[in-house]
mmCIF file of C-alpha atoms in Angstrom:
data_model
loop_
_atom_site.group_PDB
_atom_site.id
_atom_site.type_symbol
_atom_site.label_atom_id
_atom_site.label_comp_id
_atom_site.label_asym_id
_atom_site.label_seq_id
_atom_site.Cartn_x
_atom_site.Cartn_y
_atom_site.Cartn_z
ATOM 1 C CA MET A 1 0.000 0.000 0.000
ATOM 2 C CA ASN A 2 1.286 3.442 -0.875
ATOM 3 C CA MET A 3 0.341 6.227 1.521
ATOM 4 C CA ARG A 4 1.016 9.886 0.986
ATOM 5 C CA THR A 5 0.346 12.698 3.416
ATOM 6 C CA CYS A 6 -1.013 16.196 2.910
ATOM 7 C CA VAL A 7 -1.644 19.088 5.278
ATOM 8 C CA ALA A 8 -5.402 18.815 5.510
ATOM 9 C CA ALA A 9 -6.043 15.124 5.049
ATOM 10 C CA ILE A 10 -4.534 11.690 4.641
ATOM 11 C CA ALA A 11 -5.533 9.813 1.529
ATOM 12 C CA ALA A 12 -5.168 6.040 1.425
ATOM 13 C CA LEU A 13 -4.749 4.309 -1.907
ATOM 14 C CA THR A 14 -5.417 0.588 -1.550
ATOM 15 C CA THR A 15 -3.492 -1.762 -3.806
ATOM 16 C CA GLN A 16 -3.084 -5.444 -2.952
ATOM 17 C CA THR A 17 -2.402 -5.134 0.750
ATOM 18 C CA VAL A 18 -4.442 -4.274 3.817
ATOM 19 C CA LEU A 19 -3.930 -1.291 6.063
ATOM 20 C CA ALA A 20 -2.714 -2.564 9.427
ATOM 21 C CA GLN A 21 -2.564 0.623 11.479
ATOM 22 C CA ALA A 22 -2.317 4.376 10.990
ATOM 23 C CA GLN A 23 -1.020 6.852 13.533
ATOM 24 C CA THR A 24 -0.029 10.486 13.312
ATOM 25 C CA ALA A 25 3.112 12.233 14.533
ATOM 26 C CA ASN A 26 4.005 15.888 14.209
ATOM 27 C CA PHE A 27 7.233 17.769 13.636
ATOM 28 C CA VAL A 28 8.017 21.239 14.927
ATOM 29 C CA VAL A 29 10.411 23.824 13.577
ATOM 30 C CA PHE A 30 12.809 24.416 16.462
ATOM 31 C CA GLU A 31 15.352 26.632 14.705
ATOM 32 C CA ASN A 32 14.089 29.528 12.565
ATOM 33 C CA ALA A 33 16.671 32.255 13.001
ATOM 34 C CA ASP A 34 15.420 34.224 9.991
ATOM 35 C CA GLY A 35 11.818 34.148 11.160
ATOM 36 C CA VAL A 36 10.692 32.860 7.769
ATOM 37 C CA ASP A 37 7.012 32.033 7.230
ATOM 38 C CA VAL A 38 6.855 28.220 7.329
ATOM 39 C CA THR A 39 3.266 28.091 6.150
ATOM 40 C CA GLY A 40 3.244 25.759 3.192
ATOM 41 C CA LEU A 41 5.982 23.474 4.469
ATOM 42 C CA ASN A 42 4.737 19.891 4.412
ATOM 43 C CA ILE A 43 7.102 16.948 4.826
ATOM 44 C CA GLY A 44 5.507 13.509 4.831
ATOM 45 C CA LEU A 45 6.737 10.542 6.840
ATOM 46 C CA GLU A 46 5.612 6.950 6.277
ATOM 47 C CA VAL A 47 6.783 4.233 8.674
ATOM 48 C CA VAL A 48 6.298 1.047 6.682
ATOM 49 C CA ASP A 49 6.273 -2.546 7.893
ATOM 50 C CA LEU A 50 8.519 -4.732 5.702
ATOM 51 C CA GLY A 51 8.497 -7.750 7.978
ATOM 52 C CA THR A 52 12.039 -8.056 9.300
ATOM 53 C CA GLN A 53 12.738 -4.488 8.167
ATOM 54 C CA VAL A 54 11.200 -1.080 8.678
ATOM 55 C CA GLU A 55 11.168 1.711 6.116
ATOM 56 C CA PHE A 56 11.093 5.454 6.769
ATOM 57 C CA LEU A 57 9.694 7.011 3.596
ATOM 58 C CA ILE A 58 10.117 10.791 3.655
ATOM 59 C CA SER A 59 8.444 12.963 1.021
ATOM 60 C CA ASN A 60 8.536 16.692 0.377
ATOM 61 C CA ASN A 61 4.956 17.807 -0.261
ATOM 62 C CA SER A 62 5.604 21.500 0.389
ATOM 63 C CA GLU A 63 3.661 24.190 -1.417
ATOM 64 C CA ILE A 64 6.637 26.548 -1.207
ATOM 65 C CA GLU A 65 10.248 26.120 -2.241
ATOM 66 C CA ALA A 66 12.110 24.028 0.332
ATOM 67 C CA ARG A 67 15.011 21.586 0.083
ATOM 68 C CA VAL A 68 15.663 18.957 2.743
ATOM 69 C CA THR A 69 19.445 19.049 2.838
ATOM 70 C CA SER A 70 20.118 16.665 5.717
ATOM 71 C CA ILE A 71 18.226 14.089 7.751
ATOM 72 C CA TYR A 72 19.458 12.632 11.057
ATOM 73 C CA PHE A 73 18.331 9.664 13.156
ATOM 74 C CA GLU A 74 19.131 10.110 16.844
ATOM 75 C CA ALA A 75 21.634 7.803 18.545
ATOM 76 C CA THR A 76 19.836 6.316 21.554
ATOM 77 C CA GLU A 77 19.800 2.955 23.264
ATOM 78 C CA PHE A 78 16.684 2.062 21.291
ATOM 79 C CA SER A 79 17.939 3.014 17.841
ATOM 80 C CA GLN A 80 21.406 1.545 18.285
ATOM 81 C CA GLU A 81 20.140 -1.786 19.635
ATOM 82 C CA ASN A 82 17.155 -2.286 17.358
ATOM 83 C CA LEU A 83 17.860 -0.625 13.995
ATOM 84 C CA SER A 84 20.758 -1.883 11.879
ATOM 85 C CA ASN A 85 22.197 -1.930 8.353
ATOM 86 C CA PRO A 86 20.596 1.271 7.039
ATOM 87 C CA LEU A 87 19.976 1.370 3.305
ATOM 88 C CA ILE A 88 19.174 4.584 1.460
ATOM 89 C CA GLU A 89 16.763 4.374 -1.451
ATOM 90 C CA ASN A 90 16.836 7.463 -3.660
ATOM 91 C CA TYR A 91 13.876 8.333 -5.838
ATOM 92 C CA ALA A 92 13.819 10.452 -8.993
ATOM 93 C CA GLY A 93 15.516 13.819 -8.606
ATOM 94 C CA VAL A 94 17.317 13.111 -5.321
ATOM 95 C CA ASN A 95 20.649 11.539 -4.464
ATOM 96 C CA TYR A 96 21.626 11.166 -0.815
ATOM 97 C CA SER A 97 24.487 9.212 0.659
ATOM 98 C CA ALA A 98 25.340 8.354 4.256
ATOM 99 C CA ASP A 99 26.626 11.376 6.158
ATOM 100 C CA ARG A 100 29.629 9.904 7.932
ATOM 101 C CA VAL A 101 31.027 13.149 9.331
ATOM 102 C CA SER A 102 31.141 12.572 13.076
ATOM 103 C CA PRO A 103 30.020 13.982 15.334
ATOM 104 C CA ARG A 104 27.334 15.805 13.410
ATOM 105 C CA GLY A 105 23.907 16.776 14.590
ATOM 106 C CA PRO A 106 21.267 19.479 14.363
ATOM 107 C CA ALA A 107 22.078 23.127 14.814
ATOM 108 C CA GLY A 108 20.475 25.153 17.569
ATOM 109 C CA SER A 109 18.834 23.497 20.557
ATOM 110 C CA ILE A 110 15.905 21.101 20.768
ATOM 111 C CA LYS A 111 15.767 21.190 24.572
ATOM 112 C CA HIS A 112 12.313 22.756 24.463
ATOM 113 C CA THR A 113 10.894 19.538 22.996
ATOM 114 C CA GLU A 114 10.513 16.527 25.236
ATOM 115 C CA GLY A 115 13.625 14.374 25.354
ATOM 116 C CA GLY A 116 16.181 17.081 26.150
ATOM 117 C CA ASP A 117 19.352 17.672 24.166
ATOM 118 C CA TRP A 118 20.122 15.721 21.017
ATOM 119 C CA ARG A 119 21.941 12.573 22.121
ATOM 120 C CA GLY A 120 24.066 12.188 19.022
ATOM 121 C CA THR A 121 23.520 11.042 15.466
ATOM 122 C CA TYR A 122 23.124 7.333 14.756
ATOM 123 C CA PHE A 123 22.689 7.695 10.995
ATOM 124 C CA GLY A 124 22.574 10.699 8.705
ATOM 125 C CA LEU A 125 21.789 11.498 5.089
ATOM 126 C CA ALA A 126 23.424 14.238 3.053
ATOM 127 C CA PRO A 127 23.037 15.151 -0.634
ATOM 128 C CA THR A 128 25.858 13.898 -2.831
ATOM 129 C CA THR A 129 26.048 17.362 -4.394
ATOM 130 C CA PRO A 130 26.012 19.565 -1.281
ATOM 131 C CA GLN A 131 26.237 22.927 -3.002
ATOM 132 C CA PRO A 132 23.902 24.186 -4.346
ATOM 133 C CA ASN A 133 22.098 21.125 -2.992
ATOM 134 C CA LEU A 134 20.853 20.065 -6.407
ATOM 135 C CA THR A 135 20.368 16.458 -5.279
ATOM 136 C CA ALA A 136 18.525 17.382 -2.064
ATOM 137 C CA MET A 137 14.818 16.647 -1.783
ATOM 138 C CA SER A 138 12.693 19.410 -3.312
ATOM 139 C CA PRO A 139 8.884 19.597 -3.448
ATOM 140 C CA GLY A 140 7.461 16.557 -5.199
ATOM 141 C CA GLU A 141 10.443 14.337 -4.369
ATOM 142 C CA MET A 142 11.118 11.608 -1.793
ATOM 143 C CA VAL A 143 13.772 9.406 -0.211
ATOM 144 C CA SER A 144 13.597 6.395 2.081
ATOM 145 C CA VAL A 145 15.811 4.673 4.624
ATOM 146 C CA ILE A 146 15.343 0.977 5.359
ATOM 147 C CA PHE A 147 16.685 -0.585 8.566
ATOM 148 C CA ASP A 148 16.873 -4.237 9.593
ATOM 149 C CA LEU A 149 14.854 -4.870 12.748
ATOM 150 C CA GLU A 150 16.664 -6.550 15.636
ATOM 151 C CA ASN A 151 15.422 -8.311 18.782
ATOM 152 C CA ASN A 152 12.143 -9.439 17.164
ATOM 153 C CA LEU A 153 10.818 -5.902 17.083
ATOM 154 C CA THR A 154 8.067 -4.805 14.715
ATOM 155 C CA ALA A 155 7.417 -1.596 12.821
ATOM 156 C CA SER A 156 4.719 -0.847 15.397
ATOM 157 C CA ASP A 157 7.392 -0.904 18.127
ATOM 158 C CA VAL A 158 9.488 1.504 16.081
ATOM 159 C CA LEU A 159 6.589 3.884 15.565
ATOM 160 C CA SER A 160 5.904 3.868 19.303
ATOM 161 C CA ALA A 161 9.560 4.648 19.962
ATOM 162 C CA LEU A 162 9.514 7.450 17.399
ATOM 163 C CA ASN A 163 6.612 8.970 19.295
ATOM 164 C CA ASP A 164 8.507 8.670 22.602
ATOM 165 C CA PRO A 165 11.772 10.636 22.313
ATOM 166 C CA ILE A 166 12.642 10.012 25.965
ATOM 167 C CA GLU A 167 12.751 6.217 25.730
ATOM 168 C CA GLY A 168 12.916 6.044 21.949
ATOM 169 C CA PHE A 169 14.559 8.270 19.359
ATOM 170 C CA ARG A 170 13.909 11.279 17.168
ATOM 171 C CA ILE A 171 14.423 12.307 13.558
ATOM 172 C CA THR A 172 15.568 15.803 12.696
ATOM 173 C CA MET A 173 16.134 17.535 9.382
ATOM 174 C CA HIS A 174 17.709 20.672 7.957
ATOM 175 C CA ILE A 175 15.515 22.448 5.423
ATOM 176 C CA GLN A 176 17.109 25.135 3.250
ATOM 177 C CA SER A 177 16.069 27.471 0.428
ATOM 178 C CA VAL A 178 12.742 27.955 2.236
ATOM 179 C CA GLY A 179 10.316 30.304 0.502
ATOM 180 C CA ALA A 180 11.179 33.386 -1.490
ATOM 181 C CA GLU A 181 13.702 34.395 1.177
ATOM 182 C CA GLY A 182 15.758 31.234 0.688
ATOM 183 C CA ALA A 183 15.933 30.828 4.467
ATOM 184 C CA SER A 184 17.055 27.894 6.589
ATOM 185 C CA VAL A 185 15.108 26.067 9.334
ATOM 186 C CA TRP A 186 15.488 22.903 11.401
ATOM 187 C CA ALA A 187 12.660 20.551 12.342
ATOM 188 C CA VAL A 188 12.406 17.648 14.790
ATOM 189 C CA ASN A 189 9.939 14.888 15.552
ATOM 190 C CA PRO A 190 8.684 15.353 19.146
ATOM 191 C CA THR A 191 5.969 13.499 21.038
ATOM 192 C CA PRO A 192 2.391 13.641 19.716
ATOM 193 C CA GLY A 193 0.336 16.578 20.880
ATOM 194 C CA THR A 194 3.091 19.170 20.566
ATOM 195 C CA ALA A 195 1.756 22.140 18.630
ATOM 196 C CA ALA A 196 3.105 21.709 15.120
ATOM 197 C CA LEU A 197 4.325 24.605 13.035
ATOM 198 C CA PHE A 198 3.904 22.390 10.014
ATOM 199 C CA GLY A 199 2.304 18.993 9.764
ATOM 200 C CA ILE A 200 3.898 15.634 9.169
ATOM 201 C CA ALA A 201 1.832 12.463 9.324
ATOM 202 C CA GLY A 202 3.431 9.193 10.382
ATOM 203 C CA LEU A 203 1.731 6.149 8.964
ATOM 204 C CA LEU A 204 2.253 2.494 9.752
ATOM 205 C CA ALA A 205 1.131 0.327 6.863
ATOM 206 C CA SER A 206 1.484 -3.329 6.033
ATOM 207 C CA ARG A 207 3.002 -3.321 2.585
ATOM 208 C CA ARG A 208 4.605 -5.937 0.419
ATOM 209 C CA ARG A 209 8.268 -5.461 -0.241
ATOM 210 C CA ARG A 210 8.458 -3.403 -3.422
ATOM 211 C CA ASP A 211 9.794 -5.049 -6.543
ATOM 212 C CA ALA A 212 13.521 -4.688 -7.004
ATOM 213 C CA ALA A 213 14.239 -1.593 -9.023
#
């Protein structure tokens, strides 16, 4: 099943599989030094059950110019023990590779979201052409990261952990070239219920492993 998110609604397109569960998470912009209007930013997140693997499918559905120039998965006990062998799958128009510069993490401070300071980066993505970020994700484009699941965990366990940054982990991203001003902001996935400055829906779907490209 392919699921895509939008600001106002979530549309489900049923193919040959059955929807197992759908839950919603929200991101907040925590660093907006230029005070740019983030209305129109819309980054979609699908958490997909692939059996012994879990996929994080991230899509840029923004109505304004915005390029996602880095994505980071937080290094916590949960992520390091239960997510392994990350594999990046690039879709048309994007080309990310593993960001192996260490230590690297989000700018600014995310202490105001639950979970405290960023605990380090477990895995990061960076565009292969960093300047002028031509291979970064622009509106209408997407990228995914697939992890092997350890310790008999399921995608549902991962989604619960993603929604619990204290015991679980968070995802943060750097978004550049935002709007007409070409500004830069940072966003993070906090616990549900935090007032979102722009919406991201997290969906757990049971989906057959896609055909090899």
